[in-house]
Structure formats: structure tokens, C-alpha cells
Amino acid sequence: MVEIEIDGKKVEVQEGSMVMDAANKLGTYIPHFCYHKKLSIAANCRMCLVEVEKAPKPLPACATPVTNGMIVRTGSDKAVKAQKSVMEFLLINHPLDCPICDQAGECQLQDLAVGYGPSASRYEEEKRVVVPKDVGPLISTREMTRCIHCTRCVRFGQEIAGVMELGMLNRGEHSEITTFVNKTVDSELSGNMIDLCPVGALTSKPFRYTARTWELSRRRSVSPHDGLGANLIVQVKSGKVMRVLPLENEAVNECWLSDKDRFAYEGLNSEDRLTVPMIKQDGKWLETGWQTALEYVAHGLKNIRHEHGADAIAALAAPYSTLEELSLLQKMVRGLGSDNVDFRLRQSDFALDGKITPWLGMSIEEFGQLDRAFVIGSFLRKDHPLLTARLRHATKRGAKVSVLHATDDDLLLPLAARMIKAPSQWLSGLSEVVVAVAQSKGIAAPAGYEGIEAGEVAKAIAATLLSGERKAVMLGNAAAQHPQASQLHAAAQWIAQNTGATLGYLTEAANSVGGYIANATSGKGANALQVFAQPRKAYVLLHAEPEYDCYDPQAVRAGLNHADMVVALSPYKHAAEYADVMLPVAPFSETAGTFINCEGRAQGFNGTVKPLGETRPAWKVLRVLGNLLELDGFDYETSEEIRAELLGTKNAEDADLSSRLNNIAAIQPQAAKPAAEAAVERVADVPIYFTDAIVRRAPSLQLTHDAQAPKATLSAVLAQKLGVANGAQVKVTQGQGSAVLTAAIDAKLPENVVRVSAAHASTVGLGAMFGAISVEKA
């Protein structure tokens, strides 16, 4: 440690730190623009000049290393004069358009110009102008003339997002920040550049000119869009969500948000919102009151139980429903005498039911400090943008990451080993790794692994896992949705236990962990796959859009069409084709509730705006339904009472769920030998902007590169065999349905694999997310 003095106060900091770090530790503010605690040092704005004793001239605090006994003055005449001179230079070319600037009121340059800027400019020449460019639907660069070249956006792309999409051209007053020729900014973390920009050069396109920052009230919330549970500041005006910003939480999302969390709020104000309860009569939808609608539902469910037995009733919830909603839904269904309730809509193998409660296996901070990671079956970047950013950061420190997957997408991080195999071959790939680990350690492989030879890639994966201190084997969304999920788990568990690694799941949705805590799983009843395979007479759908959210959309539609009664509790009118009753329930922004994120952290939140129209929080609707059905235990006054009952504590933040989370099952791994190349098979990703109902209705996100209509991506070998060229039309058939899609060729795909995204209107006619599929020229 090194001791230095700043403005008469002594402070100890780590050797190699900068003067800025020491000032931050003391709480002394030094004006700056280019410095940011999460980015590398650029030292190009010079606003942080300070006086250092014995130095001939002022030095930049962000780039001056501390030395023992150093004496720094941040507010001396010499320092302030230097800072004022820099400010004068910065304002020379800056347009004076604060009154119409979107950043006004939260602009660093504006704030500092008050203290350090001159009252009049000595510069009388023409100001420079920068021609605006179109960089996509999320970020506006209409006013790049305001840019002060702090390069925060450039460094963010390079260092955090992993892809340099913005860069700096030219020199002197001709310098400008721009994209590569005719390219847009497509990173799934791009919105953070708007927050980082200290002036109004990069602004939010969807939010532009809609409100002033001082007109907005700020409310805390939690993102419902992926397993991380990013902390949000929801900004509200006139009862409407206008903007979403990150709430800094070092343990969860640091100071970042993914674009999905940031811009999905547009879907909350969608034209598609359901605002009044509706009942279908003679094929026509009629608006009705809550009392009538709920009595109709209660009466219908009682009738079906009376005529067909309780087992004819099933309930499905989306995995981003709150803990309280899931708890009351399962309570209602079980009160009726049925066990058919599930939230794991995209899962297809339920052999581990009752044995595990999948979670990350460690804290998010520990995940970011891993030395070795083996990720199985995950579209990492698009499924978990901020977890991938942490993993990317770990690789810069020397962490080694290996993957087993069906596609070789660019994860924007260096990989130590990659095993790219068709989904049906994943188990044989893991079997090779099991054998490689056993050979390296000189121990016996489990029974049944005798004839398996470990290939070079498997040996490389085993070698990385057997070195390093902090290690993890992670199962991704595709592994959890895989038809052999339980066997993949068993092999991964054996590998983890024998390499000293932690076994974890990169969980899919906001409440994938909470669903287990709320007991919203089928137990002895029919799970999410079986309730459609053997159709029921009544379905209750909570937040779910089954044709988009389930494993096999074909089976779903057949089941729903067969039912006598379908009740949809949703903020949107999506169920008009197959539902009999639609009840408007509140999205996350209009209700109080709790999400339990991938690390098992319970995070409570309150509604940020009043429910739209006749909308009601789903937990209240389910409570009234429970009472109308004359069931016990539905007399809650507040959602906090339900939470306290489930978590044993009134405050979500105080809940310790570690004893209720478990990734280890008493299950023996089964060997799988590489089979002969099978028929053509499908691998389905869920595109990042189609994961849930709110995101699917956010107009700006739907204009992005990632939201383009899915293609049928073929391997080069298969394309040649079929005589299909890149961009040609192909007919993809699976089960009873088919779709005509544009073909794309990916030389890195395994020979017999076709990648067709799920959860999109153009592919919902197809069948299961994995399995045989046929492709022909259209």
C-alpha cells in the first residue's frame, strides 16, 4: 500500500493505482469526462488536471500513478486554472443547443461548465459540423457535432461488449466518432453507450424528445427478461413508463443493462394491451366486468372438474411470472384436486423432477472470477448478455473457457476448446470428456464407458478443467431444453465432481429458480409437455403465449383446440384465437412481486405505474378466483404476505435460499457412443428479442438486426447436397407443419444440422425445438 495526501487528507491505496482512485476513496470529486471506473484509461479529455507537488506542470489525475508521500492539490489556483483552460477548449466547437438537447439536465459538460466555463467565448471562427449517421434503431447520432471525443463509447465496445463497432477517424478538429462504413451498431449491450456519453452526442432513439429528465419520477424495479434480474430505474411521466436505466448493483448487473432490459419498456405501452376482461360468445369477443368474468371462469372450472375429474384441468405459467403469482396459481390448481401445473414450458426431459432445483451454483460475482469454465449447450451472448460480459472480462485475466454446442457462433471471447456437434451427439461428446478426465486422473471411468475413445478436443477440455483454481461446468438453456437433459446433467455432474468444479445452470428466465421455490412444478401430475401430449379439457394460462413459449408449438395448438375452456391471464390480446376468457393482468411494471434470479437472490419490487384500464395484478385475480372456487388459504391482503409465507421473511433481500437450491442428483452417467450420422436434425435458439411477451412487442427492438425473421441456416455440406444457394427459399417441414424460409449457409455448422429459431411467428407452425426435420428447395 502507498500513502498519499490529497487536499490535506491522507489516504492509503494499492500500489499502481492512479491519483483518481485515491481521490474516489476519499470522496474527493475531481472533474472528468473520459475517465470511467469500468473502462481503461484514455487520458484524452484532460479535464482532471491536478497540481502535484514538485511536478513542473499540472498532471491528469486519471493517468498519474501514486507514489509514496505524494502531495496532490485538486482545488489550488494552478489546478483550477488548468481545468478552466481545458473547459474553454472543449466549448470552442461545442454547439450551444442546451435548450433543445435531450441530455439537458443530466449532462456532465453542462454541470461542469457552470463551475469551470467562461461567461463568454474568445473563439469567433466557424464551429465544426459533423454529418449525422444512422447507426440503427436504438442509438441516435443526429447531434455528433456535440461530441467531445472522450472515446468512452469506443472503449466500451472494445472492452465490455467485446466488439468495436464505433471508432475514431481523422485528427484535430476533423476527428469524429463513427461506425465502420455503412454498418450499424448491433451489440446486445449497445444502449450502455448512451449512458456513458457525457454529452448529448449519443441519445436514445426511442426516448428522444418525449420528456425532460426533470419531469420524470424515478422508481426502482427488477428486469423480468432474463435470469440475471438486472436492477432498474424506471422513469415515469403521467402514469406511463418513459425510459428505463440501470440501477447500479455491483453484485448483479454492475452499472450495465442489456438492450433487452433497457428498451423492452416500449412493449408495456403496446397497442396490443388487453385492458378489459373479455368473454367469447358464439365466436365473438364481448367486453365484460371483472365479477362476471371471474364467476364465469370459476363456474367453468367447477363444471369441468365435476364432469371429467380434476385431472382434466391444467395450468401453465410463463417463467417470468412473479413468485407470488406462481404460488397462488399452483395453490388454486391443487385446491381443485389437480397436480397439472408447470412453468418449465420449453423443457422436454423431466427425469430429474424432485431431484434438483437448478441454479447458477455460485454468486454472480464468483461467476465473473472463474479461472476455468466449460459451457454446455448455450447461445451465450444472446441468452445471457451480461453474464457473458463477466465471462469475457474473466478471459482477459487469463480464464479459459470451453464450449460444447451445435453452433459455433462468435461469442466475442477467446475459447480454449470448442466441441461443435449435432444435438443428438452432445451426450457422446460429454462421454469423451468423461473418459479424458478419468485417463488424466488415472481413475476408472463409470461403468459402460469402456469402449469410448477421447478425441483431441475432449482431452483439451479435460486438461483445462483439471488446471486452475475456480472452475465451473455450466449447463445452458439449450442443454436444459434438450430431450436428453437428464443424461447431459449426469455426465456434466460427474465431470464437475471429478475435476473439482462447481456444477451450475445458466437459468433461462427471471423466475426460473423462483418457480421451484413457489412449487409451481407438476409433482405427480402432468408436466408442461404431457398436458398437451394428452390434451386436457381446461387450460389456465398465466402470462404464457404457449405457441411461442413452449417446446412443441404443434402439440400446443392441438391441445388448446381440443379444450372446452381456455382461460388466458395476460396483459395482451394474443389468445383471441383459442381462448374463451381473456383476463387483463398487470405486467411487471404495474404490480408488486418478487423474482429469484439465477444465483438464488430474491429481489422484491413494487409497481412503477398504475395498472392500465381495468387491468389487475395477477396475484389479486388468482386470490379472488380461489375464493370464488371456495378454496382454503386465499385470504391475503398484500403480495408481501404471500412472499413472507414462501421465503420465511418479510424482506426479500433477507431471504437465504441456499438450503433450497441444489444441482446435484443421485444419478449415474450413461455412456453414449458416437452414432452414425443421423437424419437431418434441428437446433432451435430463442432469438434475444422474442423471449417473452413484452419484448416481442417493443417496436425499436423489433427493428434491430437480431430481430430479423429467422432463416433456415444449413451447413455447407447439406446446402451443396440439396443444391441450395445462400439467400434461396427453402421449405422446412417438421411433423404436421412446414414453413418457407430464406436459406443461410454456415460453414461451421455440423453437417446434418439445420438451425431454425423458435418463438417467431414464421416458425410456430413447426414442431419441437430439437429432433428430425426435413429441408427441400421451395
GROMACS .gro file of C-alpha atoms in nm, residues 285-691:
model
  407
  285TRP     CA    1  -6.548  -1.133  -2.817
  286LEU     CA    2  -6.756  -0.930  -2.572
  287GLU     CA    3  -6.625  -0.693  -2.306
  288THR     CA    4  -6.749  -0.761  -1.956
  289GLY     CA    5  -6.695  -0.672  -1.590
  290TRP     CA    6  -6.449  -0.847  -1.357
  291GLN     CA    7  -6.723  -1.002  -1.142
  292THR     CA    8  -6.896  -1.164  -1.442
  293ALA     CA    9  -6.569  -1.284  -1.597
  294LEU     CA   10  -6.435  -1.440  -1.276
  295GLU     CA   11  -6.766  -1.607  -1.192
  296TYR     CA   12  -6.775  -1.747  -1.548
  297VAL     CA   13  -6.423  -1.891  -1.503
  298ALA     CA   14  -6.497  -2.036  -1.157
  299HIS     CA   15  -6.822  -2.190  -1.282
  300GLY     CA   16  -6.650  -2.338  -1.590
  301LEU     CA   17  -6.364  -2.493  -1.388
  302LYS     CA   18  -6.609  -2.645  -1.135
  303ASN     CA   19  -6.814  -2.795  -1.421
  304ILE     CA   20  -6.511  -2.950  -1.589
  305ARG     CA   21  -6.394  -3.096  -1.257
  306HIS     CA   22  -6.744  -3.237  -1.198
  307GLU     CA   23  -6.779  -3.389  -1.547
  308HIS     CA   24  -6.426  -3.502  -1.632
  309GLY     CA   25  -6.245  -3.514  -1.296
  310ALA     CA   26  -5.981  -3.274  -1.161
  311ASP     CA   27  -5.710  -3.424  -1.384
  312ALA     CA   28  -5.876  -3.260  -1.687
  313ILE     CA   29  -5.758  -2.919  -1.559
  314ALA     CA   30  -5.406  -2.791  -1.628
  315ALA     CA   31  -5.230  -2.460  -1.564
  316LEU     CA   32  -4.921  -2.321  -1.734
  317ALA     CA   33  -4.730  -2.010  -1.633
  318ALA     CA   34  -4.452  -1.823  -1.810
  319PRO     CA   35  -4.123  -1.846  -1.614
  320TYR     CA   36  -4.117  -1.467  -1.575
  321SER     CA   37  -4.435  -1.464  -1.364
  322THR     CA   38  -4.367  -1.339  -1.011
  323LEU     CA   39  -4.311  -1.570  -0.716
  324GLU     CA   40  -4.646  -1.467  -0.568
  325GLU     CA   41  -4.839  -1.532  -0.892
  326LEU     CA   42  -4.681  -1.876  -0.938
  327SER     CA   43  -4.755  -1.968  -0.576
  328LEU     CA   44  -5.125  -1.879  -0.597
  329LEU     CA   45  -5.164  -2.046  -0.938
  330GLN     CA   46  -5.030  -2.380  -0.812
  331LYS     CA   47  -5.235  -2.342  -0.493
  332MET     CA   48  -5.553  -2.291  -0.694
  333VAL     CA   49  -5.491  -2.587  -0.926
  334ARG     CA   50  -5.401  -2.816  -0.636
  335GLY     CA   51  -5.704  -2.688  -0.444
  336LEU     CA   52  -5.916  -2.811  -0.735
  337GLY     CA   53  -5.754  -3.154  -0.695
  338SER     CA   54  -5.521  -3.145  -0.998
  339ASP     CA   55  -5.140  -3.162  -0.998
  340ASN     CA   56  -5.104  -3.044  -1.358
  341VAL     CA   57  -4.919  -2.714  -1.314
  342ASP     CA   58  -4.585  -2.614  -1.466
  343PHE     CA   59  -4.373  -2.313  -1.559
  344ARG     CA   60  -4.092  -2.501  -1.742
  345LEU     CA   61  -4.255  -2.452  -2.079
  346ARG     CA   62  -3.953  -2.516  -2.304
  347GLN     CA   63  -3.828  -2.823  -2.114
  348SER     CA   64  -3.867  -3.168  -2.272
  349ASP     CA   65  -3.696  -3.410  -2.031
  350PHE     CA   66  -3.838  -3.419  -1.678
  351ALA     CA   67  -3.646  -3.723  -1.542
  352LEU     CA   68  -3.478  -3.508  -1.273
  353ASP     CA   69  -3.807  -3.386  -1.126
  354GLY     CA   70  -3.787  -3.363  -0.749
  355LYS     CA   71  -3.411  -3.432  -0.755
  356ILE     CA   72  -3.271  -3.088  -0.839
  357THR     CA   73  -3.355  -2.717  -0.811
  358PRO     CA   74  -3.135  -2.579  -1.092
  359TRP     CA   75  -2.944  -2.257  -1.018
  360LEU     CA   76  -2.610  -2.094  -1.101
  361GLY     CA   77  -2.430  -2.286  -0.825
  362MET     CA   78  -2.240  -1.974  -0.715
  363SER     CA   79  -2.288  -1.599  -0.685
  364ILE     CA   80  -2.279  -1.384  -0.999
  365GLU     CA   81  -1.962  -1.215  -0.868
  366GLU     CA   82  -1.793  -1.557  -0.824
  367PHE     CA   83  -1.902  -1.645  -1.179
  368GLY     CA   84  -1.710  -1.339  -1.302
  369GLN     CA   85  -1.396  -1.457  -1.118
  370LEU     CA   86  -1.378  -1.808  -1.267
  371ASP     CA   87  -1.043  -1.939  -1.396
  372ARG     CA   88  -1.195  -2.226  -1.595
  373ALA     CA   89  -1.543  -2.269  -1.741
  374PHE     CA   90  -1.697  -2.541  -1.956
  375VAL     CA   91  -2.030  -2.424  -2.104
  376ILE     CA   92  -2.264  -2.689  -2.243
  377GLY     CA   93  -2.548  -2.603  -2.482
  378SER     CA   94  -2.582  -2.226  -2.456
  379PHE     CA   95  -2.629  -1.944  -2.707
  380LEU     CA   96  -2.428  -1.749  -2.452
  381ARG     CA   97  -2.424  -1.396  -2.591
  382LYS     CA   98  -2.793  -1.380  -2.675
  383ASP     CA   99  -2.927  -1.587  -2.383
  384HIS     CA  100  -2.722  -1.417  -2.110
  385PRO     CA  101  -2.569  -1.088  -2.236
  386LEU     CA  102  -2.443  -0.957  -1.901
  387LEU     CA  103  -2.318  -1.293  -1.770
  388THR     CA  104  -2.123  -1.328  -2.096
  389ALA     CA  105  -1.973  -0.981  -2.037
  390ARG     CA  106  -1.847  -1.105  -1.698
  391LEU     CA  107  -1.704  -1.418  -1.861
  392ARG     CA  108  -1.538  -1.203  -2.129
  393HIS     CA  109  -1.378  -0.996  -1.854
  394ALA     CA  110  -1.254  -1.315  -1.686
  395THR     CA  111  -1.082  -1.431  -2.008
  396LYS     CA  112  -0.886  -1.103  -2.013
  397ARG     CA  113  -0.745  -1.203  -1.675
  398GLY     CA  114  -0.644  -1.542  -1.819
  399ALA     CA  115  -0.955  -1.755  -1.762
  400LYS     CA  116  -1.000  -2.041  -2.010
  401VAL     CA  117  -1.348  -2.110  -2.149
  402SER     CA  118  -1.451  -2.423  -2.342
  403VAL     CA  119  -1.786  -2.491  -2.508
  404LEU     CA  120  -1.991  -2.784  -2.630
  405HIS     CA  121  -2.265  -2.669  -2.866
  406ALA     CA  122  -2.433  -2.727  -3.202
  407THR     CA  123  -2.340  -2.387  -3.347
  408ASP     CA  124  -2.008  -2.208  -3.347
  409ASP     CA  125  -2.135  -1.852  -3.302
  410ASP     CA  126  -1.885  -1.576  -3.233
  411LEU     CA  127  -1.903  -1.530  -2.855
  412LEU     CA  128  -1.659  -1.235  -2.878
  413LEU     CA  129  -1.427  -1.403  -2.630
  414PRO     CA  130  -1.129  -1.636  -2.683
  415LEU     CA  131  -1.214  -2.006  -2.645
  416ALA     CA  132  -0.966  -2.264  -2.513
  417ALA     CA  133  -1.154  -2.550  -2.682
  418ARG     CA  134  -1.475  -2.590  -2.879
  419MET     CA  135  -1.667  -2.910  -2.945
  420ILE     CA  136  -1.926  -2.844  -3.216
  421LYS     CA  137  -2.162  -3.141  -3.257
  422ALA     CA  138  -2.520  -3.209  -3.364
  423PRO     CA  139  -2.755  -3.204  -3.061
  424SER     CA  140  -2.802  -3.582  -3.081
  425GLN     CA  141  -2.422  -3.616  -3.038
  426TRP     CA  142  -2.386  -3.395  -2.730
  427LEU     CA  143  -2.402  -3.690  -2.492
  428SER     CA  144  -2.133  -3.879  -2.684
  429GLY     CA  145  -1.920  -3.561  -2.677
  430LEU     CA  146  -1.958  -3.540  -2.298
  431SER     CA  147  -1.884  -3.913  -2.272
  432GLU     CA  148  -1.548  -3.845  -2.440
  433VAL     CA  149  -1.474  -3.571  -2.185
  434VAL     CA  150  -1.563  -3.814  -1.901
  435VAL     CA  151  -1.313  -4.067  -2.039
  436ALA     CA  152  -1.046  -3.796  -2.089
  437VAL     CA  153  -1.086  -3.679  -1.726
  438ALA     CA  154  -1.065  -4.040  -1.599
  439GLN     CA  155  -0.750  -4.106  -1.805
  440SER     CA  156  -0.579  -3.782  -1.692
  441LYS     CA  157  -0.651  -3.855  -1.326
  442GLY     CA  158  -0.573  -4.225  -1.353
  443ILE     CA  159  -0.914  -4.326  -1.217
  444ALA     CA  160  -1.175  -4.564  -1.355
  445ALA     CA  161  -1.445  -4.417  -1.578
  446PRO     CA  162  -1.804  -4.505  -1.473
  447ALA     CA  163  -1.947  -4.839  -1.586
  448GLY     CA  164  -2.040  -4.855  -1.954
  449TYR     CA  165  -1.763  -4.621  -2.074
  450GLU     CA  166  -1.522  -4.900  -2.172
  451GLY     CA  167  -1.520  -4.871  -2.550
  452ILE     CA  168  -1.509  -4.490  -2.572
  453GLU     CA  169  -1.205  -4.310  -2.713
  454ALA     CA  170  -1.144  -3.950  -2.611
  455GLY     CA  171  -1.068  -3.722  -2.905
  456GLU     CA  172  -0.823  -3.431  -2.905
  457VAL     CA  173  -1.089  -3.170  -2.823
  458ALA     CA  174  -1.222  -3.376  -2.531
  459LYS     CA  175  -0.866  -3.409  -2.395
  460ALA     CA  176  -0.815  -3.033  -2.426
  461ILE     CA  177  -1.140  -2.963  -2.235
  462ALA     CA  178  -1.039  -3.214  -1.964
  463ALA     CA  179  -0.693  -3.057  -1.937
  464THR     CA  180  -0.832  -2.706  -1.885
  465LEU     CA  181  -1.077  -2.828  -1.620
  466LEU     CA  182  -0.803  -3.012  -1.433
  467SER     CA  183  -0.594  -2.693  -1.406
  468GLY     CA  184  -0.684  -2.362  -1.239
  469GLU     CA  185  -0.843  -2.287  -0.903
  470ARG     CA  186  -1.202  -2.163  -0.951
  471LYS     CA  187  -1.381  -2.385  -1.201
  472ALA     CA  188  -1.735  -2.442  -1.323
  473VAL     CA  189  -1.929  -2.669  -1.558
  474MET     CA  190  -2.235  -2.476  -1.677
  475LEU     CA  191  -2.546  -2.609  -1.849
  476GLY     CA  192  -2.715  -2.352  -2.075
  477ASN     CA  193  -3.074  -2.307  -2.192
  478ALA     CA  194  -3.037  -2.545  -2.487
  479ALA     CA  195  -2.894  -2.817  -2.258
  480ALA     CA  196  -3.188  -2.776  -2.017
  481GLN     CA  197  -3.436  -2.793  -2.309
  482HIS     CA  198  -3.260  -3.093  -2.471
  483PRO     CA  199  -3.453  -3.424  -2.496
  484GLN     CA  200  -3.163  -3.590  -2.307
  485ALA     CA  201  -3.127  -3.312  -2.048
  486SER     CA  202  -3.109  -3.552  -1.750
  487GLN     CA  203  -2.829  -3.760  -1.908
  488LEU     CA  204  -2.637  -3.445  -2.006
  489HIS     CA  205  -2.676  -3.337  -1.643
  490ALA     CA  206  -2.544  -3.670  -1.512
  491ALA     CA  207  -2.234  -3.656  -1.733
  492ALA     CA  208  -2.172  -3.288  -1.651
  493GLN     CA  209  -2.213  -3.365  -1.280
  494TRP     CA  210  -1.954  -3.647  -1.297
  495ILE     CA  211  -1.710  -3.419  -1.484
  496ALA     CA  212  -1.761  -3.138  -1.230
  497GLN     CA  213  -1.719  -3.365  -0.927
  498ASN     CA  214  -1.404  -3.527  -1.065
  499THR     CA  215  -1.234  -3.203  -1.169
  500GLY     CA  216  -1.319  -3.009  -0.852
  501ALA     CA  217  -1.552  -2.778  -1.049
  502THR     CA  218  -1.891  -2.637  -0.947
  503LEU     CA  219  -2.193  -2.755  -1.146
  504GLY     CA  220  -2.436  -2.479  -1.240
  505TYR     CA  221  -2.725  -2.383  -1.467
  506LEU     CA  222  -2.740  -2.060  -1.667
  507THR     CA  223  -3.111  -2.028  -1.596
  508GLU     CA  224  -3.345  -1.914  -1.869
  509ALA     CA  225  -3.591  -1.661  -1.725
  510ALA     CA  226  -3.646  -1.409  -1.446
  511ASN     CA  227  -3.809  -1.665  -1.220
  512SER     CA  228  -3.673  -2.000  -1.340
  513VAL     CA  229  -3.541  -2.052  -0.986
  514GLY     CA  230  -3.847  -1.896  -0.819
  515GLY     CA  231  -4.083  -2.140  -0.993
  516TYR     CA  232  -3.931  -2.424  -0.789
  517ILE     CA  233  -3.946  -2.224  -0.465
  518ALA     CA  234  -4.316  -2.149  -0.536
  519ASN     CA  235  -4.374  -2.523  -0.601
  520ALA     CA  236  -4.519  -2.445  -0.945
  521THR     CA  237  -4.395  -2.777  -1.087
  522SER     CA  238  -4.604  -3.078  -1.173
  523GLY     CA  239  -4.501  -3.312  -0.889
  524LYS     CA  240  -4.702  -3.629  -0.955
  525GLY     CA  241  -4.917  -3.457  -1.219
  526ALA     CA  242  -4.863  -3.394  -1.590
  527ASN     CA  243  -4.574  -3.163  -1.681
  528ALA     CA  244  -4.565  -2.892  -1.948
  529LEU     CA  245  -4.505  -3.150  -2.223
  530GLN     CA  246  -4.762  -3.408  -2.110
  531VAL     CA  247  -5.052  -3.163  -2.064
  532PHE     CA  248  -5.054  -3.115  -2.442
  533ALA     CA  249  -4.948  -3.466  -2.544
  534GLN     CA  250  -5.262  -3.594  -2.363
  535PRO     CA  251  -5.489  -3.290  -2.410
  536ARG     CA  252  -5.693  -3.162  -2.113
  537LYS     CA  253  -6.040  -3.012  -2.104
  538ALA     CA  254  -5.939  -2.683  -1.935
  539TYR     CA  255  -5.620  -2.478  -1.954
  540VAL     CA  256  -5.536  -2.178  -1.737
  541LEU     CA  257  -5.253  -1.973  -1.895
  542LEU     CA  258  -5.067  -1.717  -1.682
  543HIS     CA  259  -4.858  -1.468  -1.886
  544ALA     CA  260  -4.777  -1.756  -2.125
  545GLU     CA  261  -4.816  -1.737  -2.502
  546PRO     CA  262  -4.791  -2.115  -2.545
  547GLU     CA  263  -4.738  -2.119  -2.922
  548TYR     CA  264  -4.425  -1.906  -2.872
  549ASP     CA  265  -4.317  -2.014  -2.524
  550CYS     CA  266  -4.347  -2.395  -2.538
  551TYR     CA  267  -4.119  -2.674  -2.658
  552ASP     CA  268  -4.353  -2.806  -2.928
  553PRO     CA  269  -4.594  -2.545  -3.076
  554GLN     CA  270  -4.774  -2.808  -3.289
  555ALA     CA  271  -4.875  -3.017  -2.987
  556VAL     CA  272  -4.972  -2.695  -2.807
  557ARG     CA  273  -5.217  -2.582  -3.074
  558ALA     CA  274  -5.369  -2.930  -3.099
  559GLY     CA  275  -5.418  -2.938  -2.719
  560LEU     CA  276  -5.566  -2.588  -2.699
  561ASN     CA  277  -5.806  -2.653  -2.988
  562HIS     CA  278  -5.925  -2.972  -2.815
  563ALA     CA  279  -6.002  -2.795  -2.484
  564ASP     CA  280  -6.352  -2.697  -2.371
  565MET     CA  281  -6.221  -2.395  -2.182
  566VAL     CA  282  -5.905  -2.187  -2.212
  567VAL     CA  283  -5.854  -1.901  -1.965
  568ALA     CA  284  -5.578  -1.654  -2.054
  569LEU     CA  285  -5.446  -1.423  -1.782
  570SER     CA  286  -5.232  -1.184  -1.983
  571PRO     CA  287  -5.151  -0.816  -2.035
  572TYR     CA  288  -5.204  -0.873  -2.411
  573LYS     CA  289  -5.478  -0.986  -2.650
  574HIS     CA  290  -5.269  -1.265  -2.800
  575ALA     CA  291  -5.502  -1.555  -2.708
  576ALA     CA  292  -5.802  -1.438  -2.913
  577GLU     CA  293  -5.785  -1.740  -3.147
  578TYR     CA  294  -5.808  -2.018  -2.889
  579ALA     CA  295  -5.913  -1.867  -2.553
  580ASP     CA  296  -6.267  -1.847  -2.415
  581VAL     CA  297  -6.189  -1.585  -2.149
  582MET     CA  298  -5.917  -1.319  -2.150
  583LEU     CA  299  -5.839  -1.150  -1.819
  584PRO     CA  300  -5.616  -0.839  -1.828
  585VAL     CA  301  -5.339  -0.886  -1.569
  586ALA     CA  302  -5.055  -0.647  -1.496
  587PRO     CA  303  -4.704  -0.677  -1.641
  588PHE     CA  304  -4.409  -0.638  -1.400
  589SER     CA  305  -4.428  -0.256  -1.414
  590GLU     CA  306  -4.784  -0.245  -1.276
  591THR     CA  307  -4.767  -0.498  -0.993
  592ALA     CA  308  -4.565  -0.578  -0.682
  593GLY     CA  309  -4.380  -0.907  -0.667
  594THR     CA  310  -4.056  -1.099  -0.631
  595PHE     CA  311  -3.814  -1.257  -0.879
  596ILE     CA  312  -3.547  -1.505  -0.773
  597ASN     CA  313  -3.250  -1.474  -1.008
  598CYS     CA  314  -3.002  -1.737  -1.126
  599GLU     CA  315  -2.784  -1.705  -0.814
  600GLY     CA  316  -3.085  -1.758  -0.582
  601ARG     CA  317  -3.113  -1.391  -0.485
  602ALA     CA  318  -3.472  -1.289  -0.407
  603GLN     CA  319  -3.544  -0.936  -0.530
  604GLY     CA  320  -3.873  -0.769  -0.444
  605PHE     CA  321  -4.016  -0.478  -0.642
  606ASN     CA  322  -4.327  -0.258  -0.646
  607GLY     CA  323  -4.539  -0.138  -0.934
  608THR     CA  324  -4.399   0.171  -1.104
  609VAL     CA  325  -4.721   0.290  -1.270
  610LYS     CA  326  -5.094   0.235  -1.213
  611PRO     CA  327  -5.246  -0.063  -1.399
  612LEU     CA  328  -5.378   0.032  -1.744
  613GLY     CA  329  -5.757   0.046  -1.780
  614GLU     CA  330  -5.927  -0.240  -1.594
  615THR     CA  331  -5.601  -0.436  -1.559
  616ARG     CA  332  -5.542  -0.603  -1.219
  617PRO     CA  333  -5.232  -0.761  -1.064
  618ALA     CA  334  -5.243  -1.138  -1.138
  619TRP     CA  335  -5.199  -1.236  -0.772
  620LYS     CA  336  -5.519  -1.043  -0.686
  621VAL     CA  337  -5.709  -1.209  -0.972
  622LEU     CA  338  -5.595  -1.555  -0.857
  623ARG     CA  339  -5.682  -1.470  -0.496
  624VAL     CA  340  -6.041  -1.379  -0.592
  625LEU     CA  341  -6.066  -1.689  -0.814
  626GLY     CA  342  -5.951  -1.904  -0.520
  627ASN     CA  343  -6.226  -1.752  -0.305
  628LEU     CA  344  -6.493  -1.799  -0.576
  629LEU     CA  345  -6.386  -2.165  -0.604
  630GLU     CA  346  -6.429  -2.187  -0.223
  631LEU     CA  347  -6.069  -2.298  -0.166
  632ASP     CA  348  -5.879  -2.253   0.160
  633GLY     CA  349  -5.581  -2.020   0.206
  634PHE     CA  350  -5.671  -1.737  -0.033
  635ASP     CA  351  -5.718  -1.455   0.217
  636TYR     CA  352  -5.403  -1.249   0.155
  637GLU     CA  353  -5.423  -0.872   0.190
  638THR     CA  354  -5.088  -0.791   0.024
  639SER     CA  355  -4.837  -0.963  -0.202
  640GLU     CA  356  -4.579  -0.927   0.081
  641GLU     CA  357  -4.784  -1.175   0.290
  642ILE     CA  358  -4.752  -1.439   0.017
  643ARG     CA  359  -4.378  -1.370  -0.010
  644ALA     CA  360  -4.328  -1.394   0.367
  645GLU     CA  361  -4.506  -1.731   0.368
  646LEU     CA  362  -4.282  -1.864   0.089
  647LEU     CA  363  -3.946  -1.717   0.194
  648GLY     CA  364  -3.994  -1.702   0.571
  649THR     CA  365  -3.903  -1.332   0.574
  650LYS     CA  366  -4.088  -1.009   0.502
  651ASN     CA  367  -3.792  -0.850   0.323
  652ALA     CA  368  -3.698  -1.033   0.001
  653GLU     CA  369  -3.336  -0.917   0.040
  654ASP     CA  370  -3.306  -1.101   0.375
  655ALA     CA  371  -3.413  -1.439   0.235
  656ASP     CA  372  -3.144  -1.708   0.235
  657LEU     CA  373  -3.248  -1.977  -0.012
  658SER     CA  374  -2.916  -2.163  -0.034
  659SER     CA  375  -3.052  -2.468   0.151
  660ARG     CA  376  -3.338  -2.499  -0.101
  661LEU     CA  377  -3.123  -2.485  -0.416
  662ASN     CA  378  -2.944  -2.795  -0.540
  663ASN     CA  379  -2.780  -2.900  -0.866
  664ILE     CA  380  -2.657  -3.244  -0.752
  665ALA     CA  381  -2.871  -3.551  -0.822
  666ALA     CA  382  -2.812  -3.915  -0.725
  667ILE     CA  383  -2.785  -4.024  -1.087
  668GLN     CA  384  -2.530  -4.237  -1.273
  669PRO     CA  385  -2.392  -4.107  -1.604
  670GLN     CA  386  -2.476  -4.320  -1.906
  671ALA     CA  387  -2.226  -4.355  -2.187
  672ALA     CA  388  -2.322  -4.271  -2.542
  673LYS     CA  389  -2.102  -4.378  -2.830
  674PRO     CA  390  -2.087  -4.158  -3.141
  675ALA     CA  391  -2.373  -4.285  -3.358
  676ALA     CA  392  -2.370  -4.288  -3.735
  677GLU     CA  393  -2.469  -3.952  -3.884
  678ALA     CA  394  -2.845  -3.945  -3.833
  679ALA     CA  395  -3.109  -3.780  -4.045
  680VAL     CA  396  -3.115  -3.402  -4.068
  681GLU     CA  397  -3.195  -3.255  -3.725
  682ARG     CA  398  -3.299  -2.919  -3.592
  683VAL     CA  399  -3.136  -2.696  -3.334
  684ALA     CA  400  -3.354  -2.405  -3.222
  685ASP     CA  401  -3.237  -2.091  -3.050
  686VAL     CA  402  -3.485  -1.846  -2.897
  687PRO     CA  403  -3.382  -1.512  -3.054
  688ILE     CA  404  -3.292  -1.249  -2.794
  689TYR     CA  405  -3.583  -1.019  -2.884
  690PHE     CA  406  -3.852  -1.293  -2.892
  691THR     CA  407  -3.802  -1.440  -2.546
   0.00000   0.00000   0.00000
